[in-house]
CSV table of C-alpha atoms and ligand atoms in Angstrom, one decimal:
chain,number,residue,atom,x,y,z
Z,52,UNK,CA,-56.4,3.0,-1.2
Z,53,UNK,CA,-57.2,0.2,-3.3
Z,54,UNK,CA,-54.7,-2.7,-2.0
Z,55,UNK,CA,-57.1,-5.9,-1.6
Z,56,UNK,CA,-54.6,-7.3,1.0
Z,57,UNK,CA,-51.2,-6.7,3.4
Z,58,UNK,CA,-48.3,-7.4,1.0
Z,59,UNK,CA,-44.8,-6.3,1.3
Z,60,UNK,CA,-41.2,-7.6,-0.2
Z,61,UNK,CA,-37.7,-7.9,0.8
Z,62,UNK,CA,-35.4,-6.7,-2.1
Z,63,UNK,CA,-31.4,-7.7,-1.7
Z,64,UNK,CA,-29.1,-7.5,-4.6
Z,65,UNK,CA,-27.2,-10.7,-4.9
Z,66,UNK,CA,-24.1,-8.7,-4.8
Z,67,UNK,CA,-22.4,-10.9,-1.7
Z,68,UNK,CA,-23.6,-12.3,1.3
Z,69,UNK,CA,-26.6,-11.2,3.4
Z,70,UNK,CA,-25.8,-9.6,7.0
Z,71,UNK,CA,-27.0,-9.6,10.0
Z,72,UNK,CA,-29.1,-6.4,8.5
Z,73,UNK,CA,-30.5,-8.1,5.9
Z,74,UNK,CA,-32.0,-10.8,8.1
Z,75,UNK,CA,-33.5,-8.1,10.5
Z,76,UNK,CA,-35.1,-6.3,7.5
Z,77,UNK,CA,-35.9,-9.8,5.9
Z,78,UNK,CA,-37.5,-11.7,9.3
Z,79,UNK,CA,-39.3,-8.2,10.2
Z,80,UNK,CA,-40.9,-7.7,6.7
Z,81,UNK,CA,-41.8,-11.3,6.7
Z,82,UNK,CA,-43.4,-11.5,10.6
Z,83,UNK,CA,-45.5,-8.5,9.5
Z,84,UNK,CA,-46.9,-10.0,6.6
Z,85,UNK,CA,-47.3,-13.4,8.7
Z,86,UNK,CA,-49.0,-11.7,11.6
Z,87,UNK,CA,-51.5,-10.6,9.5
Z,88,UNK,CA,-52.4,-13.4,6.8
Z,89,UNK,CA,-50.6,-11.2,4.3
Z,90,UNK,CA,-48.7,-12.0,1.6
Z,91,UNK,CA,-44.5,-11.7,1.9
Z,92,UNK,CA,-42.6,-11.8,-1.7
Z,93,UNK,CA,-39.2,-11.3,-2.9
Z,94,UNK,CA,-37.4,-9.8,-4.9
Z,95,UNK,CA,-34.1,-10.0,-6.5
Z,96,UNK,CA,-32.4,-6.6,-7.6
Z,97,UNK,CA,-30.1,-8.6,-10.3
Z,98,UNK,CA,-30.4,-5.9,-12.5
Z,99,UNK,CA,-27.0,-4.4,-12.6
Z,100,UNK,CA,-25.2,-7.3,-14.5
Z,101,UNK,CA,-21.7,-6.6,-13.8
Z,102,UNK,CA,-21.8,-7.2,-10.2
Z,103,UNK,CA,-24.6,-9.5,-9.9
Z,104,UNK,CA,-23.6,-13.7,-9.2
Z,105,UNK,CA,-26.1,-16.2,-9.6
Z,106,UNK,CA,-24.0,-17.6,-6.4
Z,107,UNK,CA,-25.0,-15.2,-4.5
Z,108,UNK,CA,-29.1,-15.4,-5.7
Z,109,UNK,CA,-28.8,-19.1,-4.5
Z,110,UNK,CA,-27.1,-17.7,-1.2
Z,111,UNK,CA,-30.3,-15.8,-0.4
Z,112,UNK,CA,-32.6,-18.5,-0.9
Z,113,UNK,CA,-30.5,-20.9,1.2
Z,114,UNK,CA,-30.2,-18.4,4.2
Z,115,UNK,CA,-34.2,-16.9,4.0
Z,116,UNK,CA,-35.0,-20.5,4.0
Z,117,UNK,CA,-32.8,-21.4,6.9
Z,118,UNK,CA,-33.9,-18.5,8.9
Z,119,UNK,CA,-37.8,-20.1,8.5
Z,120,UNK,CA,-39.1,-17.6,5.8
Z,121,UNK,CA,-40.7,-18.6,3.4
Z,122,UNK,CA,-42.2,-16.3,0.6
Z,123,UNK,CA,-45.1,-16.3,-2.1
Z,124,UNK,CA,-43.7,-15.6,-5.4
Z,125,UNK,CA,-40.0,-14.1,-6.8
Z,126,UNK,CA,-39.2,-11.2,-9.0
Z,127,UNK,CA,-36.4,-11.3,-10.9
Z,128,UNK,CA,-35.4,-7.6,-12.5
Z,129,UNK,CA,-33.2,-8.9,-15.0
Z,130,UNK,CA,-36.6,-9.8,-16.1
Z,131,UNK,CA,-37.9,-7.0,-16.3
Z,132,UNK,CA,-36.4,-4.4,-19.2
Z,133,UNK,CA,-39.4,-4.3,-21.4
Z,134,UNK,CA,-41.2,-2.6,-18.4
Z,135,UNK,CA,-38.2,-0.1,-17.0
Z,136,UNK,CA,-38.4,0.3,-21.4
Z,137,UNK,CA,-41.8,1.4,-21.6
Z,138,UNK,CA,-42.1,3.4,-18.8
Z,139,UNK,CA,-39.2,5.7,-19.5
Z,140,UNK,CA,-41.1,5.7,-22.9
Z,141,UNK,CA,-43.8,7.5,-21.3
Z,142,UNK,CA,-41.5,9.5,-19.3
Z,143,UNK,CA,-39.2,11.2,-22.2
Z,144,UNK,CA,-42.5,11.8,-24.0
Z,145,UNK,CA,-43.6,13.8,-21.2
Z,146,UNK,CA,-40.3,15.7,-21.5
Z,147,UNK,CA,-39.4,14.8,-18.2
Z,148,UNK,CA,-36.0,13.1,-18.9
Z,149,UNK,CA,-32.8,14.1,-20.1
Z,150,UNK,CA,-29.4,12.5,-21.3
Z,151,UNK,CA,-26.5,13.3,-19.4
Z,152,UNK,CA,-23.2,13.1,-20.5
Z,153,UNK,CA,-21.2,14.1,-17.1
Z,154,UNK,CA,-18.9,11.8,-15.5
Z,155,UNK,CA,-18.4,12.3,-11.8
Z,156,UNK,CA,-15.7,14.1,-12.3
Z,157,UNK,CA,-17.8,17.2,-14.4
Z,158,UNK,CA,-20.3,17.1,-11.8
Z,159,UNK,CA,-17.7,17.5,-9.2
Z,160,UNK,CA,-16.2,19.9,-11.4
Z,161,UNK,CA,-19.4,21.9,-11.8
Z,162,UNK,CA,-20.2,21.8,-8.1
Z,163,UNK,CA,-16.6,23.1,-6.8
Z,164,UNK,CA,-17.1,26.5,-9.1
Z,165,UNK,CA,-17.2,29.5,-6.9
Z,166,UNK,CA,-20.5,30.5,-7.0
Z,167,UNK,CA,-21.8,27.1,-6.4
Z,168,UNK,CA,-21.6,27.8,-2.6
Z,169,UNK,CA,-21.4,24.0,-0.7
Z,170,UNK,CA,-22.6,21.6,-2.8
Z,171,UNK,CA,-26.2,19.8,-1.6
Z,172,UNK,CA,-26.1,16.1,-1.2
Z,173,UNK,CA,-29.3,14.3,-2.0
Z,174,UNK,CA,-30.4,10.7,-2.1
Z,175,UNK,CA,-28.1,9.9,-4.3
Z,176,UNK,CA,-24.8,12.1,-3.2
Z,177,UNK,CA,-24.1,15.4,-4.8
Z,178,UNK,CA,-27.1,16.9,-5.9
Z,179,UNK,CA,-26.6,17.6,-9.8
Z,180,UNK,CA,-25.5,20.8,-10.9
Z,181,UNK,CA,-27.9,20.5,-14.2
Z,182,UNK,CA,-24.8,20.5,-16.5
Z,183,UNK,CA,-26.7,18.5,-19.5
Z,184,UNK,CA,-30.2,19.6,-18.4
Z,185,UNK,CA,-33.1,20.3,-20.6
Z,186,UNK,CA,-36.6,20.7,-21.0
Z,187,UNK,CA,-38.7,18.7,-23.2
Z,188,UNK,CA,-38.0,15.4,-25.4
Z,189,UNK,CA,-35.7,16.9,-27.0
Z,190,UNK,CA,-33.5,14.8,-29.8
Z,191,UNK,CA,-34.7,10.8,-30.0
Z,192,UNK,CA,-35.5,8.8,-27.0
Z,193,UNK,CA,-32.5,6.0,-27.0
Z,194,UNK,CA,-31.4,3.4,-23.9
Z,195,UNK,CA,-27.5,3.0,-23.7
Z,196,UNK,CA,-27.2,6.4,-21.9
Z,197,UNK,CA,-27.8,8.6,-18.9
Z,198,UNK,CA,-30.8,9.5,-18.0
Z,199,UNK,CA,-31.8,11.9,-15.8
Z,200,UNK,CA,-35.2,13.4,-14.2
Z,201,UNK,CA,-35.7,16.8,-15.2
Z,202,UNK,CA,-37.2,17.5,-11.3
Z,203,UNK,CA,-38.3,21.0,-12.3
Z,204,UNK,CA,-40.0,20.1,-15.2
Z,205,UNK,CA,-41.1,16.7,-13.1
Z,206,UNK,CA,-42.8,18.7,-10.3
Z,207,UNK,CA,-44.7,21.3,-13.2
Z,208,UNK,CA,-46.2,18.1,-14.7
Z,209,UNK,CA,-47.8,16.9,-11.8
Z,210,UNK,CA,-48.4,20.2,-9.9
Z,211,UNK,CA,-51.8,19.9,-9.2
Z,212,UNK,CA,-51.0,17.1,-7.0
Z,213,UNK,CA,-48.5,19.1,-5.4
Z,214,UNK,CA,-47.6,18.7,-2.2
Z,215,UNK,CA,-47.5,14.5,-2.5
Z,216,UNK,CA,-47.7,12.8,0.4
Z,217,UNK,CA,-46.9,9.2,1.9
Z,218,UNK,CA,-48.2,7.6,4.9
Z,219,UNK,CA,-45.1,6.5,7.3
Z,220,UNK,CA,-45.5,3.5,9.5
Z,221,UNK,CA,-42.0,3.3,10.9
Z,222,UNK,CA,-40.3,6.9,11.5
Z,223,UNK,CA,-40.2,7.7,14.7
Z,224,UNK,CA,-40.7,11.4,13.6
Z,225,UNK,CA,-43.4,10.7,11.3
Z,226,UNK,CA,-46.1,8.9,12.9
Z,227,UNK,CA,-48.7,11.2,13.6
Z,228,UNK,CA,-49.3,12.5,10.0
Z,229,UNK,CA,-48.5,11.8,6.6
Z,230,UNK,CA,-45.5,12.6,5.1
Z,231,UNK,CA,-45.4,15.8,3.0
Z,232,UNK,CA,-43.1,16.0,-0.3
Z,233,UNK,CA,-42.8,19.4,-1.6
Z,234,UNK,CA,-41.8,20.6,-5.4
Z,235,UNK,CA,-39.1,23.1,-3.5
Z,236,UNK,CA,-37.7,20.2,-1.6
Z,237,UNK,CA,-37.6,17.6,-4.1
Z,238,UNK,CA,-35.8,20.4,-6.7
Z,239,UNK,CA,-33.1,21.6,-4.2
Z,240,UNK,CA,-32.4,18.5,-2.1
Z,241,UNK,CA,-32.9,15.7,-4.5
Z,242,UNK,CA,-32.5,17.5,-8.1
Z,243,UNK,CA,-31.9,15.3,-11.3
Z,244,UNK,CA,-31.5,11.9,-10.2
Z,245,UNK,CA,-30.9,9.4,-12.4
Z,246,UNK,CA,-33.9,6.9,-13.7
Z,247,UNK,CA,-31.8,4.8,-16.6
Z,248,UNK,CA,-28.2,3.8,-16.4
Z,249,UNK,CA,-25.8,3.8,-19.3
Z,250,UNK,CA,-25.5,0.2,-19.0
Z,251,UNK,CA,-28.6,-1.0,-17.6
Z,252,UNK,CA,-32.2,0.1,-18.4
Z,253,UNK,CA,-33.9,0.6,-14.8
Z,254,UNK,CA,-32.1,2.9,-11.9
Z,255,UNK,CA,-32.7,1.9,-8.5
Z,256,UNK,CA,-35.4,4.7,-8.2
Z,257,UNK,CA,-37.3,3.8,-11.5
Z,258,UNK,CA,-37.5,-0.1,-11.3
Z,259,UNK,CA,-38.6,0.2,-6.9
Z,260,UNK,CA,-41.5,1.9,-8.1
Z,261,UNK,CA,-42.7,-0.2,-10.8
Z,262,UNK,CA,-41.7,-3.4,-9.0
Z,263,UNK,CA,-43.8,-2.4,-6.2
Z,264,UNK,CA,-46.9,-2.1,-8.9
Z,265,UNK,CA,-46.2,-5.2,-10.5
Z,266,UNK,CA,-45.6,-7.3,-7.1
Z,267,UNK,CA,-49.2,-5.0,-5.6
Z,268,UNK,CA,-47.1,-4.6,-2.1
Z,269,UNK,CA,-49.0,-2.4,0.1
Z,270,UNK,CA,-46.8,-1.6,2.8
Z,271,UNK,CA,-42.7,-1.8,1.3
Z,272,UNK,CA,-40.9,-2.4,4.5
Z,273,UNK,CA,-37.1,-1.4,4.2
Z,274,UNK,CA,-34.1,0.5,6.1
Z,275,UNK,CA,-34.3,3.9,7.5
Z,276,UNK,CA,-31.4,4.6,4.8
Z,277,UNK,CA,-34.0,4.5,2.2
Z,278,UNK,CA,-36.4,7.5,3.5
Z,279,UNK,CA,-35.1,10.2,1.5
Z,280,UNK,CA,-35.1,8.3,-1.9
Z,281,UNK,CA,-39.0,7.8,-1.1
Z,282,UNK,CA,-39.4,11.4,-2.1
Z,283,UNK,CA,-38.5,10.1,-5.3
Z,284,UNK,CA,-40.5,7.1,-5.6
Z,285,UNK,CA,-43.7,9.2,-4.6
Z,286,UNK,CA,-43.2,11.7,-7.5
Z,287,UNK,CA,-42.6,8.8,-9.9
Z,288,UNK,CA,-45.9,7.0,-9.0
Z,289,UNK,CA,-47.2,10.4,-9.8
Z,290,UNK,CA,-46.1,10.8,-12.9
Z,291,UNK,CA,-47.1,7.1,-13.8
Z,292,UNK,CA,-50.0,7.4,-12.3
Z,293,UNK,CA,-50.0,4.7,-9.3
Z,294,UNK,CA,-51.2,4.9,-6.1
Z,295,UNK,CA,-48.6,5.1,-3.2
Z,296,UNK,CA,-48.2,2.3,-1.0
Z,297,UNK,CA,-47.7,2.6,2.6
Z,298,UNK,CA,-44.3,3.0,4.0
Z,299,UNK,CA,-42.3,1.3,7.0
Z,300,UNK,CA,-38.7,2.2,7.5
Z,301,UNK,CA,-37.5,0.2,10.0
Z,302,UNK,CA,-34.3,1.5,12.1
Z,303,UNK,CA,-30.8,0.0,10.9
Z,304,UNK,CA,-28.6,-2.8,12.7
Z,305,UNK,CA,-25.6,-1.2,13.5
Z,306,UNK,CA,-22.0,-2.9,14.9
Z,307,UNK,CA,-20.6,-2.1,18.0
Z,308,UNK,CA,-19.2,1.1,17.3
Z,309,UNK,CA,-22.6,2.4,15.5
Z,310,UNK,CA,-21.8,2.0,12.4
Z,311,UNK,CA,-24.3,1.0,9.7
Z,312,UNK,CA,-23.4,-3.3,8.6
Z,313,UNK,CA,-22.4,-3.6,4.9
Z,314,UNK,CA,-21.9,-6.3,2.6
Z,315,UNK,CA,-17.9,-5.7,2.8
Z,316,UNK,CA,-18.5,-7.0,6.7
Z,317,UNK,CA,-18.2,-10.5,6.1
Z,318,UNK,CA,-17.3,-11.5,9.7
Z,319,UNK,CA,-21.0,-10.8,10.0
Z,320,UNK,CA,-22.9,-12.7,7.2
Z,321,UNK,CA,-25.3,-14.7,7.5
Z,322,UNK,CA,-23.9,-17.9,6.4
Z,323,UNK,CA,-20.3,-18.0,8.7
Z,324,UNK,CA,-23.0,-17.3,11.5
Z,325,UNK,CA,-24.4,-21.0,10.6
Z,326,UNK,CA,-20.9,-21.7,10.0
Z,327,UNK,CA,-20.0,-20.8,13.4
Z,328,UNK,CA,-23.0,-23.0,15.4
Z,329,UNK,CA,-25.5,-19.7,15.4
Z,330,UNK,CA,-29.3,-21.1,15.8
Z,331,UNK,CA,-31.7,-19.1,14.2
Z,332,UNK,CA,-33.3,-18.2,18.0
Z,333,UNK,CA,-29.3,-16.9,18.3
Z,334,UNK,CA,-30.1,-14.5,15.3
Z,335,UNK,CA,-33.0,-13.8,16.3
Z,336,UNK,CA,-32.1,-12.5,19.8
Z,337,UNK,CA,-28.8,-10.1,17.9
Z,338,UNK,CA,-31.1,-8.3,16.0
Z,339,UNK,CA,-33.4,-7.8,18.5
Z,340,UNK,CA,-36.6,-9.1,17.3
Z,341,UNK,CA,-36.9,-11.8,20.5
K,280,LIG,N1,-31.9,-3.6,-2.6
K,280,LIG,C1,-32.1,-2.6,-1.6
K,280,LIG,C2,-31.2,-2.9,-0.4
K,280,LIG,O1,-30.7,-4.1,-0.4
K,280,LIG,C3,-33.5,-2.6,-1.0
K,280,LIG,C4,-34.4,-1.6,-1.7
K,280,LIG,C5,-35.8,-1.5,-1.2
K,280,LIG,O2,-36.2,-2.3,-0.3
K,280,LIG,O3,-36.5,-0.7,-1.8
K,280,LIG,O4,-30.9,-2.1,0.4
């Protein structure tokens, strides 16, 4: 691999306050790249309008910075549509993508049909029962809609990379080899995910991958939530034609009862913490990183 030096990111929305998880994934990314000389940037998902606050943008900075990070350039994605533009340029004229037309309640409809069997969930949910699919570029290539990955027609393009692979720095279950991403796996288990949203240009899957380019991170660092959806990201480097970077997916925080920390938890944000007389050593030692 080419990578000239350790970088990696830390990528929250600014969708509401940052959580006890975010600072775990934030301080850990950020004493890796530290440890090492590396580089540690950010990056701020802003790219779904609607529900991102500039509030909540500042929030982050004021909370990295308390918590002693500090980081070596930002990415915003709201500045960033020409790219996510281009590149599902190239994509439709690969006749990889398709425009889908299905709400969630066709595709739930689709799925519940008798011979559907149980329906699959994926990365994304319910794997998509391939309603609107087709092959090709067919009719004119046009943002505003749906778009979905044609993940047969994906994996034929780059079969003769096929099986991709990604090396895994952080899965307990992974360690000893790389990761192996099959075109059987990624068409029954993941199926057409989405790349461009109706109201927004990039999906999460499309604009992770080519922020990662333009950033040149070398190990993304990131939740154990995120594994599955770097099947995805693998086969779209492929078919741009980038190299992989490596992958650490760090275990999840969890509450007392095991569940996962979300946004909604407020009781645990980062900020009513500080609020509340916490010392960064405090935060520190609940996330387990002392
Ligand atoms: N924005 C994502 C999150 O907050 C992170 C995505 C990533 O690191 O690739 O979970």
């Amino acid at each position: 691999m080419m990578f000239r030096e350790f970088a990696t990111r830390f990528a929250p929305s600014p969708t509401g306050p940052l959580h006890l998880g975010h600072a775990f994934s934030a301080l850990f990314a950020h004493d890796m790249a530290r440890s090492c000389g590396g580089r540690f940037v950010l990056r701020i998902e802003d790219i779904d309008a609607t529900r991102s606050r500039q509030e909540w943008e500042d929030a982050i900075y004021t909370d990295l910075t308390w918590l002693g990070i500090t980081w070596d350039g930002v990415l915003r994605q709201s500045d960033r549509s020409n790219n996510y533009l281009s590149a599902l340029r190239e994509l439709w004229d690969m006749g990889v993508l398709f425009e889908c037309r299905c709400n969630r309640r066709d595709i739930q409809a689709a799925l519940s049909a008798p011979q559907e069997g149980a329906p699959l969930m994926g990365p994304d949910g319910l794997v998509y029962p391939g309603t609107c699919r087709t092959t090709g570029p067919i009719g004119v290539f046009s943002t505003g809609s749906v778009l979905r990955l044609n993940m047969r027609a994906a994996c034929e393009h780059v079969a003769n990379q096929m099986p991709l692979f990604f090396e895994e720095t952080g899965h307990p279950d992974h360690l000893d080899k790389p990761v192996a991403v099959s075109s059987d796996w990624l068409i029954k288990h993941v199926g057409d995910v989405v790349l461009s949203r109706r109201d927004f240009l990039g999906s999460y899957h499309l604009s992770v991958v080519l922020d990662d380019v333009a950033q040149n991170i070398s190990h993304v660092v990131r939740g154990r939530d995120l594994f599955e959806a770097t099947s995805v990201h693998r086969l779209v480097q492929a078919l741009l034609g980038f190299d992989s970077p490596v992958y650490h997916h760090h275990d999840l925080i969890r509450d007392s009862r095991g569940r996962r920390l979300a946004k909604r938890d407020n009781a645990k944000s980062i900020g009513l913490l500080r609020d509340a007389g916490a010392t960064v050593s405090d935060i520190r030692l609940l996330v387990g990183l002392d």
